[in-house]
Short mmCIF file of C-alpha atoms in Angstrom, two decimals:
data_model
loop_
_atom_site.label_atom_id
_atom_site.label_comp_id
_atom_site.label_asym_id
_atom_site.label_seq_id
_atom_site.Cartn_x
_atom_site.Cartn_y
_atom_site.Cartn_z
CA MET A 282 -2.64 -5.57 38.80
CA MET A 283 -0.08 -6.87 37.67
CA MET A 284 -0.38 -7.72 33.76
CA GLU A 285 -1.63 -10.83 33.01
CA GLU A 286 -4.85 -9.75 34.59
CA ARG A 287 -4.89 -6.89 32.72
CA LEU A 288 -3.65 -7.71 29.73
CA PRO A 289 -7.01 -9.82 28.47
CA LEU A 290 -8.28 -5.80 28.19
CA LEU A 291 -4.37 -4.83 26.19
CA ALA A 292 -4.97 -7.40 24.08
CA ALA A 293 -9.09 -6.57 23.00
CA ALA A 294 -7.49 -2.76 21.78
CA GLN A 295 -4.51 -4.06 19.93
CA SER A 296 -7.06 -5.69 18.42
CA ILE A 297 -9.83 -2.74 17.59
CA TYR A 298 -6.62 -0.60 16.58
CA ALA A 299 -6.22 -3.52 13.73
CA CYS A 300 -9.25 -3.36 13.35
CA ALA A 301 -8.96 0.01 12.49
CA ARG A 302 -6.23 -0.06 10.53
CA GLY A 303 -7.67 -1.74 7.86
CA LEU A 304 -10.84 0.19 8.47
CA PHE A 305 -10.22 4.06 8.64
CA PRO A 306 -8.01 6.27 6.50
CA SER A 307 -4.83 5.62 9.00
CA LYS A 308 -4.44 9.49 10.40
CA SER A 309 -7.91 8.24 12.36
CA ALA A 310 -6.68 4.47 12.79
CA ARG A 311 -3.87 6.14 15.46
CA PHE A 312 -5.99 7.69 17.91
CA LEU A 313 -6.90 3.93 18.46
CA ALA A 314 -3.36 2.37 19.27
CA PRO A 315 -3.54 1.94 22.63
CA GLN A 316 -1.34 1.70 25.47
CA LEU A 317 -1.35 0.65 29.48
CA LEU A 318 -1.20 3.07 31.97
CA PRO A 319 -0.29 2.65 35.32
CA ASN A 320 -2.97 2.88 38.31
CA ASP A 321 -5.05 0.10 35.77
CA THR A 322 -6.14 2.61 33.45
CA ILE A 323 -5.57 2.97 29.40
CA ALA A 324 -4.99 5.14 26.87
CA LEU A 325 -6.98 4.93 23.19
CA GLY A 326 -4.41 7.12 21.55
CA ASN A 327 -3.68 10.40 23.87
CA SER A 328 -6.11 11.66 24.03
CA LEU A 329 -8.59 9.41 25.68
CA ILE A 330 -8.27 7.09 28.63
CA PHE A 331 -10.23 4.94 30.66
CA SER A 332 -10.39 3.03 33.32
CA ASP A 333 -9.63 -0.92 32.70
CA ASP A 334 -13.19 -0.96 34.71
CA GLN A 335 -15.21 1.15 32.64
CA PHE A 336 -12.76 0.20 29.66
CA GLY A 337 -13.37 -3.24 30.39
CA ASN A 338 -17.35 -2.04 30.11
CA LEU A 339 -17.50 -0.59 26.99
CA LEU A 340 -16.21 -4.08 25.62
CA LYS A 341 -19.31 -6.29 27.59
CA ASN A 342 -22.49 -3.88 27.26
CA GLY A 343 -20.71 -1.57 24.48
CA TRP A 344 -20.52 1.84 27.05
CA GLY A 345 -17.96 2.51 29.38
CA MET A 346 -17.10 5.70 30.29
CA PRO A 347 -13.79 8.28 29.56
CA LYS A 348 -12.01 9.99 31.96
CA MET A 349 -12.99 13.15 32.16
CA GLY A 350 -9.47 15.49 31.11
CA GLY A 351 -9.39 14.08 27.88
CA LEU A 352 -13.16 14.34 26.82
CA LEU A 353 -12.40 17.94 28.35
CA LEU A 354 -9.15 18.80 26.82
CA SER A 355 -9.24 17.00 23.39
CA PRO A 356 -13.11 16.99 22.41
CA CYS A 357 -13.60 16.67 18.98
CA ARG A 358 -9.96 14.18 19.07
CA SER A 359 -12.11 12.33 21.69
CA PHE A 360 -15.98 11.92 18.72
CA CYS A 361 -13.79 10.45 17.32
CA ILE A 362 -12.59 7.89 18.98
CA LEU A 363 -16.02 7.40 20.35
CA SER A 364 -17.54 6.99 16.81
CA CYS A 365 -14.61 4.38 15.92
CA LEU A 366 -15.16 3.24 18.47
CA TRP A 367 -18.69 2.07 17.65
CA LYS A 368 -17.78 1.34 13.99
CA ILE A 369 -15.79 -1.07 15.01
CA GLY A 370 -18.02 -2.83 17.47
CA ASN A 371 -20.64 -3.25 14.94
CA LEU A 372 -18.38 -5.06 12.55
CA TYR A 373 -18.44 -8.28 15.29
CA LYS A 374 -22.41 -8.97 15.24
CA VAL A 375 -23.28 -11.58 12.97
CA GLU A 376 -25.97 -9.33 11.22
CA ASN A 377 -23.26 -7.94 9.51
CA GLY A 378 -22.49 -10.66 6.72
CA GLN A 379 -19.03 -12.15 6.10
CA ARG A 380 -18.00 -8.98 4.53
CA PHE A 381 -15.60 -7.46 7.72
CA ALA A 382 -13.89 -11.28 7.49
CA PRO A 383 -10.60 -10.30 6.72
CA LEU A 384 -10.60 -7.44 9.37
CA LEU A 385 -11.99 -9.61 12.18
CA LEU A 386 -10.04 -12.64 11.74
CA GLY A 387 -6.37 -10.12 11.50
CA GLY A 388 -7.97 -8.47 14.83
CA SER A 389 -8.30 -11.81 16.21
CA LEU A 390 -5.14 -12.87 15.22
CA GLU A 391 -3.09 -9.60 16.40
CA ALA A 392 -4.85 -10.28 19.86
CA ILE A 393 -2.69 -13.60 19.64
CA CYS A 394 0.12 -12.50 19.08
CA THR A 395 -0.65 -9.98 22.07
CA TYR A 396 -0.72 -13.04 23.78
CA MET A 397 1.94 -14.97 22.92
CA ASN A 398 4.22 -11.91 23.44
CA SER A 399 3.08 -11.68 26.73
CA HIS A 400 0.35 -14.47 28.72
CA CYS A 401 2.98 -16.43 31.30
CA GLU A 402 1.70 -19.75 29.65
CA ALA A 403 2.03 -18.71 25.70
CA GLY A 404 5.29 -17.46 25.93
CA ARG A 405 6.55 -20.89 27.09
CA VAL A 406 4.90 -22.70 24.78
CA PHE A 407 6.54 -20.80 21.66
CA GLU A 408 9.51 -19.97 23.15
CA SER A 409 10.88 -22.74 21.21
CA GLU A 410 9.38 -21.65 18.30
CA LYS A 411 11.15 -18.32 17.74
CA ASP A 412 12.62 -19.62 14.37
CA SER A 413 9.80 -20.66 12.91
CA SER A 414 6.50 -19.01 11.22
CA ILE A 415 3.00 -19.35 10.14
CA PHE A 416 0.67 -18.47 7.26
CA ILE A 417 -2.90 -17.89 6.82
CA ARG A 418 -5.42 -17.01 4.74
CA ILE A 419 -8.86 -17.21 3.28
CA ALA A 420 -8.73 -18.87 0.39
CA GLU A 421 -10.54 -17.20 -2.91
CA THR A 422 -9.90 -14.31 -1.09
CA GLY A 423 -6.89 -12.56 -1.25
CA SER A 424 -6.14 -12.13 3.10
CA GLU A 425 -3.51 -13.14 3.58
CA TYR A 426 -2.02 -13.32 7.08
CA PHE A 427 1.80 -13.88 8.58
CA ILE A 428 3.24 -14.84 11.83
CA CYS A 429 6.94 -13.87 12.65
CA TYR A 430 8.67 -13.56 15.83
CA ASP A 431 10.64 -10.11 15.32
CA SER A 432 13.54 -9.46 18.08
CA PRO A 433 12.82 -7.46 20.22
CA ILE A 434 9.40 -6.55 19.43
CA GLY A 435 8.52 -10.49 19.67
CA TRP A 436 5.48 -12.04 18.08
CA SER A 437 4.14 -10.22 15.42
CA LEU A 438 1.46 -10.55 12.48
CA LYS A 439 2.30 -9.10 9.36
CA GLN A 440 1.56 -8.35 5.52
CA VAL A 441 1.80 -11.03 3.15
CA GLN A 442 4.06 -8.87 0.13
CA GLU A 443 6.26 -11.55 -0.61
CA ARG A 444 6.68 -14.22 -1.81
CA ILE A 445 7.40 -16.65 1.88
CA SER A 446 8.65 -19.92 3.19
CA PRO A 447 6.04 -20.07 5.89
CA SER A 448 6.68 -22.95 8.93
CA ALA A 449 3.25 -23.92 9.02
CA SER A 450 -0.50 -22.23 7.06
CA LEU A 451 -3.50 -22.86 8.25
CA THR A 452 -6.34 -22.24 5.22
CA PHE A 453 -9.99 -21.27 5.73
CA LYS A 454 -12.32 -22.19 3.33
CA SER A 455 -14.24 -19.15 3.21
CA LEU A 456 -15.26 -15.90 4.52
CA GLY A 457 -17.59 -17.36 6.97
CA ILE A 458 -15.31 -19.82 8.43
CA ALA A 459 -13.17 -17.16 9.09
CA GLN A 460 -15.18 -15.02 10.43
CA LYS A 461 -16.58 -17.67 13.07
CA ALA A 462 -12.90 -18.57 14.05
CA ALA A 463 -12.84 -14.50 14.55
CA LEU A 464 -15.31 -15.21 17.00
CA GLY A 465 -14.13 -17.85 18.78
CA LYS A 466 -17.54 -19.69 17.70
CA LEU A 467 -15.51 -22.18 15.61
CA ASP A 468 -15.59 -25.36 16.16
CA PHE A 469 -11.66 -26.28 15.28
CA TRP A 470 -11.91 -30.13 15.50
CA LEU A 471 -15.35 -30.05 13.81
CA ALA A 472 -14.33 -27.56 10.48
CA LEU A 473 -10.37 -29.79 10.30
CA SER A 474 -12.94 -33.51 9.67
CA MET A 475 -15.19 -31.41 7.82
CA GLY A 476 -12.34 -29.70 5.30
CA ASP A 477 -14.17 -25.84 6.54
CA ILE A 478 -9.90 -25.59 8.13
CA LEU A 479 -6.51 -27.18 6.10
CA LEU A 480 -3.44 -27.11 7.41
CA ALA A 481 0.00 -28.05 6.22
CA GLY A 482 3.94 -27.32 7.51
CA ARG A 483 4.67 -28.23 11.22
CA ILE A 484 1.56 -29.43 12.28
CA PRO A 485 2.52 -29.03 16.03
CA MET A 486 3.57 -25.83 15.41
CA LEU A 487 -0.26 -25.27 14.23
CA GLU A 488 -1.41 -26.82 17.48
CA LYS A 489 0.49 -24.91 19.78
CA PHE A 490 -1.32 -21.89 18.33
CA GLY A 491 -4.20 -23.47 18.97
CA TYR A 492 -3.75 -23.64 22.20
CA VAL A 493 -3.14 -20.43 22.83
CA ALA A 494 -6.03 -19.51 20.37
CA ARG A 495 -8.51 -20.90 22.74
CA ILE A 496 -6.55 -19.08 25.87
CA ALA A 497 -6.66 -16.44 24.63
CA GLN A 498 -10.45 -16.17 23.00
CA ARG A 499 -11.83 -17.41 26.33
CA GLU A 500 -9.99 -14.08 27.52
CA ILE A 501 -10.60 -12.00 26.12
CA PRO A 502 -14.07 -9.31 25.72
CA LEU A 503 -15.22 -8.96 22.86
CA PRO A 504 -16.52 -6.03 21.71
CA LYS A 505 -19.56 -4.39 21.43
#
């Protein structure tokens, strides 16, 4: 399977890993660090390995069988990873409310960055933007995100630790709007016309970002 065909799985795994870093202690979160392997397999941490098909089943249906080797060699760690995956899957259930919106948005942005780096069309769109950056926030929550290009990493999501001067900014008016955006359920143009999203700075760059976000959210399966 070609890399771009496997990209939705990698982006979903990166999104899960981003949520894990915000939800669990670093010792537990690192067990979910994803890596694409040969023979159409994907690893979480250094122990649990899924075939692409089984990992896809895990994301779409809430259940997928990992390779037995990892389960037998590291049963306790494998159980920890599966438990973490189950807890993260619960974040995507609407009935869990809006309090997890910052985590979900961070995970969604991580997946979009993966597309900006590895998707052919997304890479072409952002080729001329490597000196630019995007600041994203949820109003009145203190949740802030910064996307910029760093060689050789590429486009990456960073925590805002100091005053910055981004090329463009996007503000979600509330946790509910941010949650809908993270789950791919937000009508962007309607939200913009209603004032639920505020844009500033280089609008053409934000239009490119929205274009890539729609590609990613159309292709990437959400955890269940």
